[in-house]
Short mmCIF file of C-alpha atoms and ligand atoms in Angstrom, two decimals:
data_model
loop_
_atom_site.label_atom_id
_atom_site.label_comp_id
_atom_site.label_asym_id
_atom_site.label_seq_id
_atom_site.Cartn_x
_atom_site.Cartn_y
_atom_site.Cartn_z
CA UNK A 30 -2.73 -9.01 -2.33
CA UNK A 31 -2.55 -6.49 0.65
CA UNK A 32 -0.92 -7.83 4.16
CA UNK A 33 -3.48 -8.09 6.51
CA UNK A 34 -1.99 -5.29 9.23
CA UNK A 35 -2.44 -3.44 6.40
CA UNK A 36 -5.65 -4.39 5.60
CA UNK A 37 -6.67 -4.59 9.00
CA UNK A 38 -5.21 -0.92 9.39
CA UNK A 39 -7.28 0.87 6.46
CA UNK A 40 -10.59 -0.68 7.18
CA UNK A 41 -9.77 0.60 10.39
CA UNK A 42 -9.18 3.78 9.19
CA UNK A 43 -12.65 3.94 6.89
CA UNK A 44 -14.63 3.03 9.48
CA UNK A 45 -13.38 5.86 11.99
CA UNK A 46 -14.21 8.28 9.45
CA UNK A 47 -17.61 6.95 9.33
CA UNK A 48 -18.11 7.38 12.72
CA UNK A 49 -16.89 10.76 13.28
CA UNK A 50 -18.83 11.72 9.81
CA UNK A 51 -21.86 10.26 12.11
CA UNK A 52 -20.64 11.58 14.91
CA UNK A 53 -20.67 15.44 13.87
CA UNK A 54 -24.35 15.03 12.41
CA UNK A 55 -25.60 13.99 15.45
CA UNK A 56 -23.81 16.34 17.41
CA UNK A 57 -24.93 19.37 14.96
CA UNK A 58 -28.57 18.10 15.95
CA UNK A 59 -28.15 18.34 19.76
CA UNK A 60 -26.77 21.66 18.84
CA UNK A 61 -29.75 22.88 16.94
CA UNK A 62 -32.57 21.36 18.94
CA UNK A 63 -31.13 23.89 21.64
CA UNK A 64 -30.60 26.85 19.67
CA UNK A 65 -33.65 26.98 17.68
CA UNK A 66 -37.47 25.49 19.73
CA UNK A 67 -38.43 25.64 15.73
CA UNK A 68 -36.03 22.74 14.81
CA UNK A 69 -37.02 21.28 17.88
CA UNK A 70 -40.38 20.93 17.09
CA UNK A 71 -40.07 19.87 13.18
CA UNK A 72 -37.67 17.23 14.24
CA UNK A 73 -40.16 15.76 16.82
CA UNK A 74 -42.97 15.69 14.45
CA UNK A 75 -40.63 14.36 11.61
CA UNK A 76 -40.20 10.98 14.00
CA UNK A 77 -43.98 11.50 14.44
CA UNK A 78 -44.24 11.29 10.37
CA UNK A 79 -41.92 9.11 10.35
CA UNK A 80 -43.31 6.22 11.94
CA UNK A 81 -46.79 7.12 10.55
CA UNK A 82 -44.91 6.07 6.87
CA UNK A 83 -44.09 2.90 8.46
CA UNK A 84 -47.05 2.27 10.24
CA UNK A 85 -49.60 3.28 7.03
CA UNK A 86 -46.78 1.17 4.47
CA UNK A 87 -47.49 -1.73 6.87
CA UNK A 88 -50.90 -1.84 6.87
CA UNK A 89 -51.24 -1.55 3.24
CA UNK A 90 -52.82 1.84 3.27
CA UNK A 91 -52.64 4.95 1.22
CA UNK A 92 -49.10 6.79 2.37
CA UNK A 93 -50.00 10.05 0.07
CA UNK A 94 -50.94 11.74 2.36
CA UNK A 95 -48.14 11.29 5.43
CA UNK A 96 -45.83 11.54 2.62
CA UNK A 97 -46.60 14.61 1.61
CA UNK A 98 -47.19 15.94 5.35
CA UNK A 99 -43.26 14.96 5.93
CA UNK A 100 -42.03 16.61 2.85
CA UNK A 101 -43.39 19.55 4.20
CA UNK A 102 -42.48 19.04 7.32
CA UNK A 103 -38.37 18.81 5.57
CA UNK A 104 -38.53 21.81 3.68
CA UNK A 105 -39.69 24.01 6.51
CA UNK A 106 -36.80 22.41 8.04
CA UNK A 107 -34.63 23.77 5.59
CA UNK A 108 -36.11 27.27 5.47
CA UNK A 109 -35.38 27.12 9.22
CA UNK A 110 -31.81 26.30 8.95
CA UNK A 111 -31.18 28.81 5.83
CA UNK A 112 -33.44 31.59 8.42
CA UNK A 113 -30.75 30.77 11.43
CA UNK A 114 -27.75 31.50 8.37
CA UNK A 115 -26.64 27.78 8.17
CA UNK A 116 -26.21 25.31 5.02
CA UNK A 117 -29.73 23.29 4.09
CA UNK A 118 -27.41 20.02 4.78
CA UNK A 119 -26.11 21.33 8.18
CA UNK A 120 -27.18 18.46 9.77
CA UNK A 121 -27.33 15.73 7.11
CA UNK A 122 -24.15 13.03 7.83
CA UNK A 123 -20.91 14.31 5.65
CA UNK A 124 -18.89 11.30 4.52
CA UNK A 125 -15.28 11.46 3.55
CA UNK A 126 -16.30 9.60 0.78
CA UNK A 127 -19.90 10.38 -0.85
CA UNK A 128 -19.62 7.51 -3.39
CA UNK A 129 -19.26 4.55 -0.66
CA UNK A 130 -20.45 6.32 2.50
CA UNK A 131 -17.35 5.42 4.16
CA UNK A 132 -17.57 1.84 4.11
CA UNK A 133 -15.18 1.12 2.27
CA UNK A 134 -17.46 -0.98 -0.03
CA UNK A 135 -19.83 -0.40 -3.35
CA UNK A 136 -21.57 -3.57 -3.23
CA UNK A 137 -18.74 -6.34 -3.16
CA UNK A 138 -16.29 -4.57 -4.53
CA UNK A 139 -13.86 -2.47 -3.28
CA UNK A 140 -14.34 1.11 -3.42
CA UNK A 141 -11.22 3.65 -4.89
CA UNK A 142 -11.17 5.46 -1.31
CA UNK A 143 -9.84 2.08 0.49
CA UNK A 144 -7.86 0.70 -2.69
CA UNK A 145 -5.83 4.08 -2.26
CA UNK A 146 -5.39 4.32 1.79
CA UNK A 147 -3.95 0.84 0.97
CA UNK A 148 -1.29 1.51 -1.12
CA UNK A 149 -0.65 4.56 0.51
CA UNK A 150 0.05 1.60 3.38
CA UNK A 151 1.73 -0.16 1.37
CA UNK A 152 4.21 2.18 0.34
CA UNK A 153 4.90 2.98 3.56
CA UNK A 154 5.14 -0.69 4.46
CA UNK A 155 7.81 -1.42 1.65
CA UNK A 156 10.12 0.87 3.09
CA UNK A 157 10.57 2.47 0.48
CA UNK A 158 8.31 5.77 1.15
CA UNK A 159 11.37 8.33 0.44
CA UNK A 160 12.86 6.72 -2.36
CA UNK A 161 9.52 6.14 -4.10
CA UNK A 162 8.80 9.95 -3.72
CA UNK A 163 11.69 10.68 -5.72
CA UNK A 164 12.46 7.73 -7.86
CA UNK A 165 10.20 6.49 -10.69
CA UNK A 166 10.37 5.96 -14.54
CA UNK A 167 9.45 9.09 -15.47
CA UNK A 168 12.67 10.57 -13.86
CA UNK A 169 14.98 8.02 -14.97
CA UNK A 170 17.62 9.94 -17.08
CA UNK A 171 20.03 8.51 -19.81
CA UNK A 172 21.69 11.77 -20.23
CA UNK A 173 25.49 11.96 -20.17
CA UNK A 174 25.41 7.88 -21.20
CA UNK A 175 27.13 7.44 -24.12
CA UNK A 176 28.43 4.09 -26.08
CA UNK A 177 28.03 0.78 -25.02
CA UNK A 178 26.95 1.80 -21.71
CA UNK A 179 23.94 3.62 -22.97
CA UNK A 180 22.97 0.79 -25.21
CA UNK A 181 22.64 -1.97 -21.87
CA UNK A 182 20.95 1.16 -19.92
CA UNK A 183 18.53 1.43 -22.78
CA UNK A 184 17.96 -2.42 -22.81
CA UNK A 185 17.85 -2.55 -18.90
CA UNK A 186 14.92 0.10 -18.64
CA UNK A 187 13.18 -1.98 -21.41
CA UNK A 188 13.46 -5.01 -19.43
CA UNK A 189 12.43 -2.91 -15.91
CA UNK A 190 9.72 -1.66 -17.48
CA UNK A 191 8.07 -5.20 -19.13
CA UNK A 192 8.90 -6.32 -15.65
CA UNK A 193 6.78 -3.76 -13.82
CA UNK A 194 3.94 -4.41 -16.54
CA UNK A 195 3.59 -8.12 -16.85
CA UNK A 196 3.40 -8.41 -12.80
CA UNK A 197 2.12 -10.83 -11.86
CA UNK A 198 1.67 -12.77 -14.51
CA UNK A 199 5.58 -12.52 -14.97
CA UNK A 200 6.72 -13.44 -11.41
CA UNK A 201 10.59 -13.34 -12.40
CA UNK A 202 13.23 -12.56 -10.36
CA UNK A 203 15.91 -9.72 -11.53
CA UNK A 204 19.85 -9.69 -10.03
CA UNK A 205 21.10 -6.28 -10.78
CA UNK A 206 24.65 -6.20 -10.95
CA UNK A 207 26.79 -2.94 -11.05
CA UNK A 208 29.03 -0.25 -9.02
CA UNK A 209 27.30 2.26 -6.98
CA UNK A 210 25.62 4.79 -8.47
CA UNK A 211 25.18 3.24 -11.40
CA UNK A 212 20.98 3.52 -11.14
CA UNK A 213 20.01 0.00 -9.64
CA UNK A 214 18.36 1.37 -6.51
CA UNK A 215 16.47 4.29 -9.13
CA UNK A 216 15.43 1.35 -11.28
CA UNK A 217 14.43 -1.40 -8.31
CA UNK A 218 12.71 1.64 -6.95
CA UNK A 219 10.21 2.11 -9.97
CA UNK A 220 9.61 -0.98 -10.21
CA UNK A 221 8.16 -0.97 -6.88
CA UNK A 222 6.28 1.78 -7.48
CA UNK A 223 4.58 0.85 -10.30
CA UNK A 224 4.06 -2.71 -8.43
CA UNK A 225 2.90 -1.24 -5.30
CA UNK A 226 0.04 1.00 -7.48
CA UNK A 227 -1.08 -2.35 -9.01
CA UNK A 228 -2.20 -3.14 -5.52
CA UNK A 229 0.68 -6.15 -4.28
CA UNK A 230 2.99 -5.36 -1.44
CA UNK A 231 6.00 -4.72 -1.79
CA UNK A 232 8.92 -4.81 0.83
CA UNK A 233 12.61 -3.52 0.73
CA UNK A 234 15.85 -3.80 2.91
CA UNK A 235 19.52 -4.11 2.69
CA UNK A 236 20.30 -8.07 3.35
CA UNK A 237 22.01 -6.67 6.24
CA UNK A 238 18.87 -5.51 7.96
CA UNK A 239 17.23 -8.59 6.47
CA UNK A 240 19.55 -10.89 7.83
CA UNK A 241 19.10 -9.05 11.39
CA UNK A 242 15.41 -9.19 11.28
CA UNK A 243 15.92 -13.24 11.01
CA UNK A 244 18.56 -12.96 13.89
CA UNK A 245 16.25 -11.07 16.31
CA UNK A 246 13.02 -13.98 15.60
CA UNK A 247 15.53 -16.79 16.08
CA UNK A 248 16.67 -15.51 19.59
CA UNK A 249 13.00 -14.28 20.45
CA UNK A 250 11.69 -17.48 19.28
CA UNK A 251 14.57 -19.12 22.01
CA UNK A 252 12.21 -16.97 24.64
CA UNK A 253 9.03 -18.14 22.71
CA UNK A 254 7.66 -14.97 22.51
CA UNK A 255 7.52 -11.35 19.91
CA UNK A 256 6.16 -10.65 16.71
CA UNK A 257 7.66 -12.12 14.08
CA UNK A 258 10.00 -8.90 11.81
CA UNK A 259 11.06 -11.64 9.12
CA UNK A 260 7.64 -12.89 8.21
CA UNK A 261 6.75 -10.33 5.51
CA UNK A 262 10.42 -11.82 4.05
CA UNK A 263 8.43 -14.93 2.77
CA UNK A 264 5.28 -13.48 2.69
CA UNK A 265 5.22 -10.30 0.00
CA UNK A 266 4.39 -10.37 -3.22
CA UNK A 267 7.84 -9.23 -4.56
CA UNK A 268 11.02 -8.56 -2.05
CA UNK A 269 14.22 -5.99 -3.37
CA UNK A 270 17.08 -7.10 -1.29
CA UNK A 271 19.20 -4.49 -1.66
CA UNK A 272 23.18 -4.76 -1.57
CA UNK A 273 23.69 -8.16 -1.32
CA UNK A 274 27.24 -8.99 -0.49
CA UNK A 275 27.84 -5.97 2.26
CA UNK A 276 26.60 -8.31 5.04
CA UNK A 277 29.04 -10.27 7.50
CA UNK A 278 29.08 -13.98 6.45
CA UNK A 279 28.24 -16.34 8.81
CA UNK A 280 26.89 -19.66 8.75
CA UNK A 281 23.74 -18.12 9.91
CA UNK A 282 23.31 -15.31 6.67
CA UNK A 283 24.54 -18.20 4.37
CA UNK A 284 21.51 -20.09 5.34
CA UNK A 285 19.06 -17.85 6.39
CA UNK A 286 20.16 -16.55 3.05
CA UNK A 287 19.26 -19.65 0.80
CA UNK A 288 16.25 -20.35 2.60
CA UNK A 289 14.82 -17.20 2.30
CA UNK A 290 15.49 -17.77 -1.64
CA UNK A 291 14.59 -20.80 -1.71
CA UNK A 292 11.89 -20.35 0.09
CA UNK A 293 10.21 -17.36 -2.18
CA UNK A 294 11.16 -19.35 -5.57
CA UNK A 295 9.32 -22.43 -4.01
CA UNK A 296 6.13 -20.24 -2.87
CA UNK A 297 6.19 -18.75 -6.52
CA UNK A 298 7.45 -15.26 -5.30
CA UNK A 299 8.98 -12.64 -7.33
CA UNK A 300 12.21 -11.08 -5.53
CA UNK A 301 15.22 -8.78 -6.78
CA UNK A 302 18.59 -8.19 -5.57
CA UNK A 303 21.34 -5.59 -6.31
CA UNK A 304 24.26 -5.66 -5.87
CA UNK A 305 27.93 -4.35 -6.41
CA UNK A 306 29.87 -7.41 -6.93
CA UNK A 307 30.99 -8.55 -9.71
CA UNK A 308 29.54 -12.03 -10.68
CA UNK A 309 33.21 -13.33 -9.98
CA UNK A 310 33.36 -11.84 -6.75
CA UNK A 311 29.85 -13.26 -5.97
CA UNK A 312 31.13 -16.53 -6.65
CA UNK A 313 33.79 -16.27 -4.14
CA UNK A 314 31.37 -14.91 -1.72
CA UNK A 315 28.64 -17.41 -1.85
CA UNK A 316 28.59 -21.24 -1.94
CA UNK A 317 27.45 -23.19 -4.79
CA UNK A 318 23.67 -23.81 -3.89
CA UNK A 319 23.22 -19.69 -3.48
CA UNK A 320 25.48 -18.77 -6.30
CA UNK A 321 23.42 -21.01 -8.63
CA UNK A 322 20.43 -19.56 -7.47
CA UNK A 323 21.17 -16.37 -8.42
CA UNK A 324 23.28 -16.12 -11.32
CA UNK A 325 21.57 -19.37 -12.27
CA UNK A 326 18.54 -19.72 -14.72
CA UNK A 327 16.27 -18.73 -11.50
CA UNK A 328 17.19 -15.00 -12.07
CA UNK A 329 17.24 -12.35 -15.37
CA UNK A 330 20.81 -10.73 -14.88
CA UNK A 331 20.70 -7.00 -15.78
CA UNK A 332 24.51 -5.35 -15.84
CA UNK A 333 24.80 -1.78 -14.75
CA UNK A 334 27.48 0.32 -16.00
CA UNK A 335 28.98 3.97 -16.18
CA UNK A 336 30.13 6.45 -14.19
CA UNK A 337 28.49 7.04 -11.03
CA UNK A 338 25.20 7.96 -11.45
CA UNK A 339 24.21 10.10 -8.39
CA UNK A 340 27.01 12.35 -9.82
CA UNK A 341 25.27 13.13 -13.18
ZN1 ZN B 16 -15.29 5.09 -0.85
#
């Protein structure tokens, strides 16, 4: 569900803020013990009570009475700190997050505080940080679409949207075919973002920066060394490869291309594609085995149309 450098990343993360949030207490202590002989003193007969409690609770014996000695012993604490102008919690441990005391964890499951760092992770992981900031469903607009073209916009948003819902238990793949600005990279976009809030990463490129990424781990892996930048390709949940058909062919991006296809469909991995070829030109582009892929029964085939929609 997450990558693990992301996952890695944000427990990281949790765990710092525990130990600064432990880190201040403490430090407020060492403060206080100096400024105030009072606090000094409470604190070292608090340990005293303290290991009384344990010592009595051992033994069986009656703790009424030690209890009761440290309560005391806490509240004068408290008047003391109130007395020097300071909060009663001054030096009680402040957690970023009161409900899992920065663990990360309630019991087994995970707690809301590390399910959000992640997919604030994993947005920035997709790529797709600046377009998902602007781009969602909400902001999709059909204004100034009239006719026919409004009809298959309509229909296309319908299909986005069941899309976005039925992940994962709809692991489809989408081409989305139509001229620039014609809304593919709005609609791919919230997608994403409603994926991405589900908790699955997400990762989106241009195949041209795709195709590089391969290029680069091929010649590193000549060298055999370098971390691999093409991994995440076959690994994430659901990949957007965005404007397919502006790369330079080779024999290289022809296969690199159909593996990475083929190598998603066979893993059971959702990806979509846009791009501004027509299916005509596509089939001139590609040979058979990626053509069929695509425009095959392996992918839903959404047609964008109108005038440019950046403009409206
Ligand atoms: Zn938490």
């Amino acid at each position: 569900m997450y990558t693990r450098d992301n996952y890695r990343e944000a427990k990281a993360e949790i765990e710092a803020r525990r130990t600064s949030a432990v880190a201040l207490a403490e430090e407020r202590c060492r403060e206080l013990a100096t400024a105030s002989p009072e606090i000094k003193r409470i604190d070292e007969e608090l340990r005293g009570t303290g290991l009384e409690l344990f010592r009595v609770a051992c033994s069986g014996g009656d703790i009424s009475a030690v209890r009761k000695r440290n309560e005391a012993l806490i509240a004068a604490r408290r008047a003391e700190l109130v007395r020097l102008g300071l909060p009663e919690d001054y030096t009680e441990v402040k957690y970023a997050c009161p409900i899992c005391s920065d663990t990360g964890f309630v019991g087994t499951k995970m707690c809301s505080c590390l399910k959000e760092l992640l997919i604030t992770k994993n947005i920035k992981s997709s790529g797709m940080g600046k377009l998902i900031e602007r781009q969602s469903f909400e902001n999709f607009s059909l204004e100034g679409i009239e006719g026919e073209d409004r009809e298959r916009m309509e229909k296309n948003l319908a299909k986005a949207k069941a899309y976005a819902e039925l992940f994962p238990k709809c692991r489809g793949n989408l081409l989305l075919i139509g001229t620039t600005g014609t809304g593919k990279t709005h609609i791919s976009t919230a997608i994403a973002k409603e994926i991405i809030h589900q908790g699955f990463d997400v990762v989106y490129d241009s195949v041209q920066n795709i195709i590089s990424d391969f290029e680069s781990d091929k010649f590193k892996s000549n060298y055999g060394q370098g971390e691999s930048l093409s991994e995440k390709y076959l690994e994430c949940e659901l990949l957007i490869i965005d404007d397919l058909g502006t790369e330079f062919s080779t024999q290289f991006s022809t296969s690199t291309l159909y593996n990475l296809l083929n190598t998603r469909q066979n893993r059971g991995l959702a990806t979509i594609i846009s791009t501004n070829l027509s299916a005509k030109e596509l089939a001139g582009k590609y040979d058979g085995r990626i053509y069929s892929r695509i425009v095959g029964s392996d992918y839903t085939v959404l047609f964008f149309s109108g005038k440019d929609y950046r403009i409206r």
